[in-house]
Each structure stands twice: as C-alpha cells, then as structure tokens.
mmCIF file of C-alpha atoms and ligand atoms in Angstrom:
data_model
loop_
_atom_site.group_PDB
_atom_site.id
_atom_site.type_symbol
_atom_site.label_atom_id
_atom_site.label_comp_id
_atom_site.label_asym_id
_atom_site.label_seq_id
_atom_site.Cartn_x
_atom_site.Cartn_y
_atom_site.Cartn_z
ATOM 1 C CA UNK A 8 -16.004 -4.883 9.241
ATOM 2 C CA UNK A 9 -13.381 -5.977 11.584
ATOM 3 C CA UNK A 10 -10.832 -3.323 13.000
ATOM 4 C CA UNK A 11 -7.639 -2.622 10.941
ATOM 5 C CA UNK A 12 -4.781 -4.560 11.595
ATOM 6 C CA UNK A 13 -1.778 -4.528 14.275
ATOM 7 C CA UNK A 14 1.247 -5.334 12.969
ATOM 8 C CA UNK A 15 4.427 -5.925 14.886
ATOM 9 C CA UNK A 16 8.578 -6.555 13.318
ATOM 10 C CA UNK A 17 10.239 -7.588 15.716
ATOM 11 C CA UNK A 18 14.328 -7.880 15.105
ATOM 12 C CA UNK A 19 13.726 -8.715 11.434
ATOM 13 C CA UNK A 20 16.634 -9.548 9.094
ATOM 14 C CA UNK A 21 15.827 -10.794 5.505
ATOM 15 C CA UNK A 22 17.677 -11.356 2.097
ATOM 16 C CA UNK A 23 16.605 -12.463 -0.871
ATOM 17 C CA UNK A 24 17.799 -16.308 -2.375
ATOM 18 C CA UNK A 25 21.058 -16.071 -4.017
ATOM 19 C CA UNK A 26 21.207 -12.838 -3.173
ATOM 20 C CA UNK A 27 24.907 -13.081 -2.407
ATOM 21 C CA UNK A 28 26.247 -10.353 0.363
ATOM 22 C CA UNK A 29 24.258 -8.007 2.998
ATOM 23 C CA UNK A 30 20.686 -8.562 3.854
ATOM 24 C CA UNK A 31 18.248 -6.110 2.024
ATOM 25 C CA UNK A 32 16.411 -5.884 5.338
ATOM 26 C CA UNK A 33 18.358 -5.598 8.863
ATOM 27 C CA UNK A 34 17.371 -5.549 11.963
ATOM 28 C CA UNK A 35 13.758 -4.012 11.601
ATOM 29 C CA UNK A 36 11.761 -2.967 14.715
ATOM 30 C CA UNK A 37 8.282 -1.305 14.134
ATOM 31 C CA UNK A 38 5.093 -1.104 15.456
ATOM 32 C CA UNK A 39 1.875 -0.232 13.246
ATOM 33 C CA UNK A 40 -1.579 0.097 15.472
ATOM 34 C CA UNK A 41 -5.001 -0.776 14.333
ATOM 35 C CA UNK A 42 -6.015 2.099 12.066
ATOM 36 C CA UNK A 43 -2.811 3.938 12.189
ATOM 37 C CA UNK A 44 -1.082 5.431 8.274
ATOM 38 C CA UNK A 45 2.567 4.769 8.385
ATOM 39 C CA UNK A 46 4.536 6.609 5.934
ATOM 40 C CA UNK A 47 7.916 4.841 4.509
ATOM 41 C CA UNK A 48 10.405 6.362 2.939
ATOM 42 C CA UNK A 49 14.212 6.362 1.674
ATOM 43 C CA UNK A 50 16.123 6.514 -1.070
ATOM 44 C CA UNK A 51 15.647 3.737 -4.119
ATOM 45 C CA UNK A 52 16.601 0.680 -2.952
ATOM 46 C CA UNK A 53 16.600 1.162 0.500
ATOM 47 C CA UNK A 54 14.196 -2.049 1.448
ATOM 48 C CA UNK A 55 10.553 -0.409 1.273
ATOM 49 C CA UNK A 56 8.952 -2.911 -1.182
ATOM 50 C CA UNK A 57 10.810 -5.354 0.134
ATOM 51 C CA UNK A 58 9.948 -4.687 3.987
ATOM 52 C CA UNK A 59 5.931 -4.394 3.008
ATOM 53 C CA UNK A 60 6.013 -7.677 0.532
ATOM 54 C CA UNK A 61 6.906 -9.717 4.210
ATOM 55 C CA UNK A 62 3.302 -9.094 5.659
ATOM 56 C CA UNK A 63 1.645 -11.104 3.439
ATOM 57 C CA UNK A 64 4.224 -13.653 3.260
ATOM 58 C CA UNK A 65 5.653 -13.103 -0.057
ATOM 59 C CA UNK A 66 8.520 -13.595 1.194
ATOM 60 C CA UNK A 67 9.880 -14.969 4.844
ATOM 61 C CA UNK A 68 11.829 -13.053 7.494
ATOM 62 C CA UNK A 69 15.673 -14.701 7.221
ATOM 63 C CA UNK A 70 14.917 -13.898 11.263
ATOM 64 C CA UNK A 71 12.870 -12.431 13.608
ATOM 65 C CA UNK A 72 9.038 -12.110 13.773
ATOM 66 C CA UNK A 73 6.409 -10.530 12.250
ATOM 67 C CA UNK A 74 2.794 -10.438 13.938
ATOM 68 C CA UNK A 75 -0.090 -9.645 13.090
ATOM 69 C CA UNK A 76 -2.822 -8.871 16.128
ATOM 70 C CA UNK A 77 -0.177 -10.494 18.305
ATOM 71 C CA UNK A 78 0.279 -13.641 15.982
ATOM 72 C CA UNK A 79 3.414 -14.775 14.510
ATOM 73 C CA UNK A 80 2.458 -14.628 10.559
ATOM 74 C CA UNK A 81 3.675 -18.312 9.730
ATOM 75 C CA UNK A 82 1.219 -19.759 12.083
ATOM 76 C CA UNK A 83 -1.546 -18.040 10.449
ATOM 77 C CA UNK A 84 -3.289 -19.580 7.484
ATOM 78 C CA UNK A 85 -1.364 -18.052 4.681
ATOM 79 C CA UNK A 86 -4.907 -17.534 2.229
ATOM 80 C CA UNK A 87 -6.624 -16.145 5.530
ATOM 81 C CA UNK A 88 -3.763 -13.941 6.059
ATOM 82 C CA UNK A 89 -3.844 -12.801 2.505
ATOM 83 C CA UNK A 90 -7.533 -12.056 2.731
ATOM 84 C CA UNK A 91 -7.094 -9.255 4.848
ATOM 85 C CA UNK A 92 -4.477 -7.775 3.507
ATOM 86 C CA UNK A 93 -4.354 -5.584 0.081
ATOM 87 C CA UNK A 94 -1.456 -4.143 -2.141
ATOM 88 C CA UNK A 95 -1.258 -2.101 -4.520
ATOM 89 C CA UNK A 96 1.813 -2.571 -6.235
ATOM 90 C CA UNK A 97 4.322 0.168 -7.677
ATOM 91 C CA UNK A 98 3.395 -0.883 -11.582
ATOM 92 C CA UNK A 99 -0.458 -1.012 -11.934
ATOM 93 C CA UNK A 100 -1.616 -4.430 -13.073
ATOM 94 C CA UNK A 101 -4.720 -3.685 -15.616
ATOM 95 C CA UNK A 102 -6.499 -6.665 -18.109
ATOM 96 C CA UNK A 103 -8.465 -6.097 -20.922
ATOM 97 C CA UNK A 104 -12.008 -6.445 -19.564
ATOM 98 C CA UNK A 105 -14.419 -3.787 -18.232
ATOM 99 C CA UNK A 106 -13.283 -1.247 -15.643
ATOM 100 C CA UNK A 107 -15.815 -3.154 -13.578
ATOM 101 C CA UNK A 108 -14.197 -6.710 -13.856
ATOM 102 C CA UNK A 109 -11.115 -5.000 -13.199
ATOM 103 C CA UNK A 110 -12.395 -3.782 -10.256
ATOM 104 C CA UNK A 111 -14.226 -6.651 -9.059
ATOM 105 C CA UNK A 112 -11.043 -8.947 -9.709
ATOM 106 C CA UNK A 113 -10.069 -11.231 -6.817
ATOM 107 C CA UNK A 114 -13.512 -10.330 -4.904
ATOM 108 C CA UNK A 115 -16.233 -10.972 -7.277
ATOM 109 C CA UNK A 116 -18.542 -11.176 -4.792
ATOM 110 C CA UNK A 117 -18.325 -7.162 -4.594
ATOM 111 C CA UNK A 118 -22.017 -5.170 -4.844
ATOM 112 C CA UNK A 119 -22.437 -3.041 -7.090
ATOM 113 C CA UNK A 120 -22.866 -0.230 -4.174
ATOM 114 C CA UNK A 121 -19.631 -1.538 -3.108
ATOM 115 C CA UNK A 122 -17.373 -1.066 -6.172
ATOM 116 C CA UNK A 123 -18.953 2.550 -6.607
ATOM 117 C CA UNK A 124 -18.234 3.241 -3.263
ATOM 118 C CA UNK A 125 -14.588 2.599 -3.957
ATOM 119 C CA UNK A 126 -13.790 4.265 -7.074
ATOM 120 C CA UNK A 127 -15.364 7.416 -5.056
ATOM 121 C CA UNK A 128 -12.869 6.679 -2.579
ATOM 122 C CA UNK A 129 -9.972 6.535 -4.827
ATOM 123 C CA UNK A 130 -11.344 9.406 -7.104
ATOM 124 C CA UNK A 131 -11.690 7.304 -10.180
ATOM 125 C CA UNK A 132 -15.808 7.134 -10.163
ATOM 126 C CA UNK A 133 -16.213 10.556 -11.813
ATOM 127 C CA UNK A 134 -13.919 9.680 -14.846
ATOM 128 C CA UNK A 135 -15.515 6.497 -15.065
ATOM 129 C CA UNK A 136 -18.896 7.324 -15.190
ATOM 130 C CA UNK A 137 -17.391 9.801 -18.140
ATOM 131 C CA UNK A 138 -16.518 6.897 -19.939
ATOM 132 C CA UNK A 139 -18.602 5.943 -23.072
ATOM 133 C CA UNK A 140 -20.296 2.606 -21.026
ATOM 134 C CA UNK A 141 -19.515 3.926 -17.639
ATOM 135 C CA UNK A 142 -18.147 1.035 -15.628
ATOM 136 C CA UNK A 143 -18.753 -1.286 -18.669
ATOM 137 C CA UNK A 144 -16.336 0.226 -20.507
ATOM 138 C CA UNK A 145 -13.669 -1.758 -21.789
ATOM 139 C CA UNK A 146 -9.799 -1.266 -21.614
ATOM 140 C CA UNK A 147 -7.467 -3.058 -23.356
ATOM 141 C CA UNK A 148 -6.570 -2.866 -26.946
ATOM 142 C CA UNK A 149 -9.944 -2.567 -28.277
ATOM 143 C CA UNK A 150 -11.215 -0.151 -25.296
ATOM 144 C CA UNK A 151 -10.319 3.312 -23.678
ATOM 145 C CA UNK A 152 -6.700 4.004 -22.915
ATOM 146 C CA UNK A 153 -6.610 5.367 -19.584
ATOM 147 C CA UNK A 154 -3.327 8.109 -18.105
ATOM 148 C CA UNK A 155 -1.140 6.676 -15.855
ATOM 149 C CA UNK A 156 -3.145 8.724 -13.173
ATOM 150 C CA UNK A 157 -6.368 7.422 -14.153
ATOM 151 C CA UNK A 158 -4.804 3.776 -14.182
ATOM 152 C CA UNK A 159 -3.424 4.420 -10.451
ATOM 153 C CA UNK A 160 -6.484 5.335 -9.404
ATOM 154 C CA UNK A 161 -8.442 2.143 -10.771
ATOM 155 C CA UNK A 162 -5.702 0.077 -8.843
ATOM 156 C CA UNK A 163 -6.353 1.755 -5.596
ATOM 157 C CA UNK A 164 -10.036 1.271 -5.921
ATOM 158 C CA UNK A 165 -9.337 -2.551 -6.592
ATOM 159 C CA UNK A 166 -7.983 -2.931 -3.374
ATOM 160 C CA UNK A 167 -10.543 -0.417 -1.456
ATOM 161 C CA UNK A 168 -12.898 -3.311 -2.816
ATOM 162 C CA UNK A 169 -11.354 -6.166 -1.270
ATOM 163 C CA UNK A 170 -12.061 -4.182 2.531
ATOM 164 C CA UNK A 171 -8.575 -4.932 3.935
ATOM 165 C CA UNK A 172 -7.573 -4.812 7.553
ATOM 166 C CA UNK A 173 -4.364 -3.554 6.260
ATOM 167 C CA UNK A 174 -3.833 -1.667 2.730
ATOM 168 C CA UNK A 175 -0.150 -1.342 1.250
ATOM 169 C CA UNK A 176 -0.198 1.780 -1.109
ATOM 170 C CA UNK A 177 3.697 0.601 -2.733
ATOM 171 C CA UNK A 178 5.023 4.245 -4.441
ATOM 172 C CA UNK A 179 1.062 4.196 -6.545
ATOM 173 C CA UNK A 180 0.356 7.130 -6.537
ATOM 174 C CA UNK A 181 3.015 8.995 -8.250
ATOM 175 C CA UNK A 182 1.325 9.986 -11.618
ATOM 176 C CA UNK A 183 -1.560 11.953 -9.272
ATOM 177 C CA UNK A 184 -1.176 15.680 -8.696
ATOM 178 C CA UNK A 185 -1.131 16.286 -4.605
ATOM 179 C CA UNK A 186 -4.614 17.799 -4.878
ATOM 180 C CA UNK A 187 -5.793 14.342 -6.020
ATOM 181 C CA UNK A 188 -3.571 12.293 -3.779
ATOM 182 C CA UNK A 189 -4.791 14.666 -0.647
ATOM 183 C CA UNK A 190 -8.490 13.943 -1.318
ATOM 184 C CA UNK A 191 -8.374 10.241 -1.590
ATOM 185 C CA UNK A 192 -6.301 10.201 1.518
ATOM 186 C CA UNK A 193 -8.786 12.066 3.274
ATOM 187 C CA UNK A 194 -11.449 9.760 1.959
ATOM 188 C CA UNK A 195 -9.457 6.673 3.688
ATOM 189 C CA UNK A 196 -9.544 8.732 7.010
ATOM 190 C CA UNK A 197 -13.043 9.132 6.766
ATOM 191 C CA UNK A 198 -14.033 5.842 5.163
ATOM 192 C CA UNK A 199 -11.617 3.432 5.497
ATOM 193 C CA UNK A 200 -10.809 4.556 9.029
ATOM 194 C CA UNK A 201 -10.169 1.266 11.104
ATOM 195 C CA UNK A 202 -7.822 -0.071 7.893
ATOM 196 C CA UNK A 203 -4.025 0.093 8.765
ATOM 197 C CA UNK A 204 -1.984 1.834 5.961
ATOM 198 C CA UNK A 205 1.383 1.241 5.249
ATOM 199 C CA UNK A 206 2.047 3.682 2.489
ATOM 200 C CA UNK A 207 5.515 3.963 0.231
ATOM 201 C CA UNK A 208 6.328 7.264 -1.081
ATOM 202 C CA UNK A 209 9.153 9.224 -2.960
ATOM 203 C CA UNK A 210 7.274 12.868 -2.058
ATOM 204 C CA UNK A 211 7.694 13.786 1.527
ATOM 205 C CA UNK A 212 4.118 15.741 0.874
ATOM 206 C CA UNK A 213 2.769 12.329 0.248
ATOM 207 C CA UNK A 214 3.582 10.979 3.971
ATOM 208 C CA UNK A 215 3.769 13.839 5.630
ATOM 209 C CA UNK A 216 0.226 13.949 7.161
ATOM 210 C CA UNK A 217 0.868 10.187 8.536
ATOM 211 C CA UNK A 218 0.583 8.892 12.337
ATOM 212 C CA UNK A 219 4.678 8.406 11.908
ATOM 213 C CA UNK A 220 6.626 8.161 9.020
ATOM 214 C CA UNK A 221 9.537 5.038 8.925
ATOM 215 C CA UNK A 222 12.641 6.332 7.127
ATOM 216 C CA UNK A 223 14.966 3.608 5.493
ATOM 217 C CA UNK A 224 18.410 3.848 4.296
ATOM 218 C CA UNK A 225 20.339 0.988 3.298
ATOM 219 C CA UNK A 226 18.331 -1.903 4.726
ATOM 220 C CA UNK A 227 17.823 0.242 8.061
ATOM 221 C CA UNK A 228 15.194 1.649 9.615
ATOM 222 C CA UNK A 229 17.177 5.332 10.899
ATOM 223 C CA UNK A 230 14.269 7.447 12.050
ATOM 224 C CA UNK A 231 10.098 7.129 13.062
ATOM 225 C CA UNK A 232 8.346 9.784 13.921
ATOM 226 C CA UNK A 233 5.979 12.482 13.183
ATOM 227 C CA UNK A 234 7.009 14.776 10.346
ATOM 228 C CA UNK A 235 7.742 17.318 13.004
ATOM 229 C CA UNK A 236 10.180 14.934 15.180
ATOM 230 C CA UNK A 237 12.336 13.773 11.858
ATOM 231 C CA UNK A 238 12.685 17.464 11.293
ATOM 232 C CA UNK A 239 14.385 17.801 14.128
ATOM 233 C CA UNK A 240 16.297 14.637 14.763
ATOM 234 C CA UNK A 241 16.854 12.367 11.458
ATOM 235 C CA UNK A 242 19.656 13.942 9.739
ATOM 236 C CA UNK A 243 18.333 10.995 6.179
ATOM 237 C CA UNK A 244 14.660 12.867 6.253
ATOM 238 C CA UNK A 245 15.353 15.908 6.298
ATOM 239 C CA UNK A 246 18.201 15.468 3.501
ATOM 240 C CA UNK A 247 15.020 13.701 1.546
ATOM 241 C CA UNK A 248 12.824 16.815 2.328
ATOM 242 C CA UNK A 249 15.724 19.127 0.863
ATOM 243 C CA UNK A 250 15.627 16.955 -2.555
HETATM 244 N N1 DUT B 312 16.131 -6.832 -4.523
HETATM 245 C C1 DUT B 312 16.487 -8.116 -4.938
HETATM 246 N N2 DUT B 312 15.504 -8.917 -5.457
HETATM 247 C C2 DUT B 312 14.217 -8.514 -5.599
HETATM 248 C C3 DUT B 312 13.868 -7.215 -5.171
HETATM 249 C C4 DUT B 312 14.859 -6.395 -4.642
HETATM 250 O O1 DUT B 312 17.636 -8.516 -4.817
HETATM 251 O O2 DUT B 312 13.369 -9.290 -6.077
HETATM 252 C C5 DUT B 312 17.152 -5.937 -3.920
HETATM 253 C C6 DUT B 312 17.358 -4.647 -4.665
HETATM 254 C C7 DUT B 312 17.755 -3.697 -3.584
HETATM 255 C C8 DUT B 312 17.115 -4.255 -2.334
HETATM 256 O O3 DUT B 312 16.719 -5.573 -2.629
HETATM 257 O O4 DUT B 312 19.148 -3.721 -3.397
HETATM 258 C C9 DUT B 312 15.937 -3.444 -1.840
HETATM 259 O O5 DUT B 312 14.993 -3.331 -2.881
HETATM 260 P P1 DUT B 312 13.532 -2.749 -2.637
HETATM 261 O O6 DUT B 312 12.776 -2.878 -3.919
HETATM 262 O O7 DUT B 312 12.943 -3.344 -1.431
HETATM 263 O O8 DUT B 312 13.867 -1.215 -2.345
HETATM 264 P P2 DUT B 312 12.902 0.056 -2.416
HETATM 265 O O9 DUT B 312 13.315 0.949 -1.318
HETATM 266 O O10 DUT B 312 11.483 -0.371 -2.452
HETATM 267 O O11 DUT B 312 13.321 0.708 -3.801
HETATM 268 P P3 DUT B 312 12.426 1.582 -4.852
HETATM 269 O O12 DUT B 312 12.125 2.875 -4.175
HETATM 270 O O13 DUT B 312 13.344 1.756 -6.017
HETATM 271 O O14 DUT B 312 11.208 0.781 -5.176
#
C-alpha cells in the first residue's frame, strides 16, 4: 500500500460557471502531509464541499495550484488521480443490490477478506452480518431498509474498500452518535494510518481530535490549527464551538 497522500493549495481562487459575483473559494493556502486528518469546518456555505471536490478534479482551480506529492493535479492522469483518491459524499449514494455489490462497487476486484475488513472499519460489519443473508442481503425496494446511520456507515466502508491515498469524509457522518463516529475514527488511525483524511464536519467533537482543523468562512480559510490553538486565536471557531 503506498503512503497517504501530500496535498498542497497553493493561492487557490475558484468559482463555479455562471456563477455570477465572488468566487466560492479565495485565496486558499493549505498544506495536508502524508497520513495527516485535517478537520474543515464553517458555517453552511462557506466552500468545504466545494474546496475538497478540487482534488480530484471535479472541478478546476479558477487559479492557483493544487499538488499532489509535489505534482500539479492537471498534469496527472485524471483516472490515475481518481484512483487514489475516495469520497464519501454528504448524501449517501445506495442501489438496490446486495450490501456486498454495494460495497464492492467501483473496485470489484475487492476480496472477500477485504470488504469485511472494511465494514469492521466503518462499524457496519456487525449489523450486517445481523442481516437475514449477511452481506447478501439485498436493499432496495424489495430488501432491508437500512437508518440513515446504518446507510452512512455502508458508504464509508465503500470507500475504505477502494484503499485510497487520500479519503474525503464530506459532513457523512452526521446520523452516527459520537460513540460510533469515535470508534471508526480510531479504526482509521490504526488501520488506515498512512491514508490522508480530509474530513468535513458540522460538530466541533467530530474534528476535534484532528492533526489541524481548517476553519472557513465565506470562501476563506480564517484559522488552522490544533483545537487548542483556534481556542485561543480564531475568534469564527470558537463562535462555532459556542453553537
Ligand atoms: N455552489 C454553487 N454551485 C454548486 C455548489 C455550490 O454555486 O454546484 C455555491 C453555494 C455556496 C458556495 O458555492 O454559496 C459554497 O458551497 P459549498 O457547498 O462548497 O459550501 P459548504 O461549506 O460545503 O456548505 P454545506 O456545509 O452546506 O455543505
């Protein structure tokens, strides 16, 4: 497994097409380092999805750079780049198949060891294996309905499959309780070490415990740092901590 992922914004500016007005994004400057969890934060519609979805190219920077291991992303083969990257998006994207081709989806060269391995990391293996055909079991119309919580969890797991260099968690865990969010993030620590993760949160307990935490108001990055620095010096986080 190659190490996690460097990832370097250098003066980036972006807006979407047609979009008429301010850029969403302005002026972003961050460094994430192989195997490092970067919390990002701010208030709705501050830029977070919109700053993540530029790694894998869904979008280009309007200007500046973005690197990843020290090259500039457009010179990069955009299905290699995508390859090593997974997201997790905000609204969990389920089909009506087994849990298992859900999980497998986009990698179906997975092992079987490999898919168990992570649902355990994302905490979904135990409900699954409660499930009348364990990871046969369909969903859908004419299978199980799953909670919201159970559906984040399946999502996560997806993209544990896949072995990214660099995992985007975008707001997905919001229908867990902290005790469940806590232990898969442990999990990734111990597991999933090496992976760089960008994570998006609206609970400062779900960031928190991250190498540095990015805080984004209006387009801007305003503060990164430990939870203990933003404390003390970003006026934004600690109005989101007070929430
Ligand atoms: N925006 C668009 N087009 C899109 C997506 C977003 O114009 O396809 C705008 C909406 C908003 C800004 O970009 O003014 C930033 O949106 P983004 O979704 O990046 O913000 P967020 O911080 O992720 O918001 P939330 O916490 O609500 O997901």
């Amino acid at each position: 497994h190659r190490p996690g992922g460097r990832i370097d914004f250098e003066n980036v500016s972006f807006g979407y097409e047609g979009s008429a007005g301010e850029p969403v994004l302005k002026n972003i400057n961050m460094t994430c380092l192989p195997g490092e969890t970067i919390g990002i934060i701010g208030s709705t519609g501050s830029g977070k999805s919109s700053l993540v979805s530029l790694v894998p190219r869904f979008y280009d920077t309007s200007s500046g750079s973005i690197c990843v291991d020290g090259v500039d992303i457009r010179q990069l083969d955009p299905a290699k780049l995508r390859d090593r990257i997974a997201i997790v998006p905000q609204k969990t994207i389920l089909f009506s198949g087994t849990i298992e081709e859900n999980l497998r989806w986009g990698h179906e060269q997975a092992t079987n060891d490999e898919i168990v391995h992570a649902a355990n990391m994302a905490e979904a293996h135990s409900f699954i294996a409660a499930c009348p055909e364990g990871y046969e079991t369909r969903l859908g119309q004419r299978g199980v309905n799953l909670s919201g919580g159970q559906k984040q969890r399946l999502s996560i797991a997806r993209a544990l499959v896949r072995k990214p260099d660099i995992l985007i968690l975008d707001d997905c865990t919001s229908a867990l309780d902290t005790a469940t969010e806590t232990k898969i993030k442990q999990s990734l620590k111990a597991f999933a070490a090496d992976v760089t993760c960008l994570i998006i949160a609206q609970r400062i307990t779900s960031v928190m415990d991250a190498d540095k935490v990015v805080v984004m108001d209006d387009g801007e990055i305003v503060g990164i740092g430990t939870h203990e620095t933003l404390m003390k010096s970003c006026r934004v986080y600690v109005e989101i901590c007070q929430s």
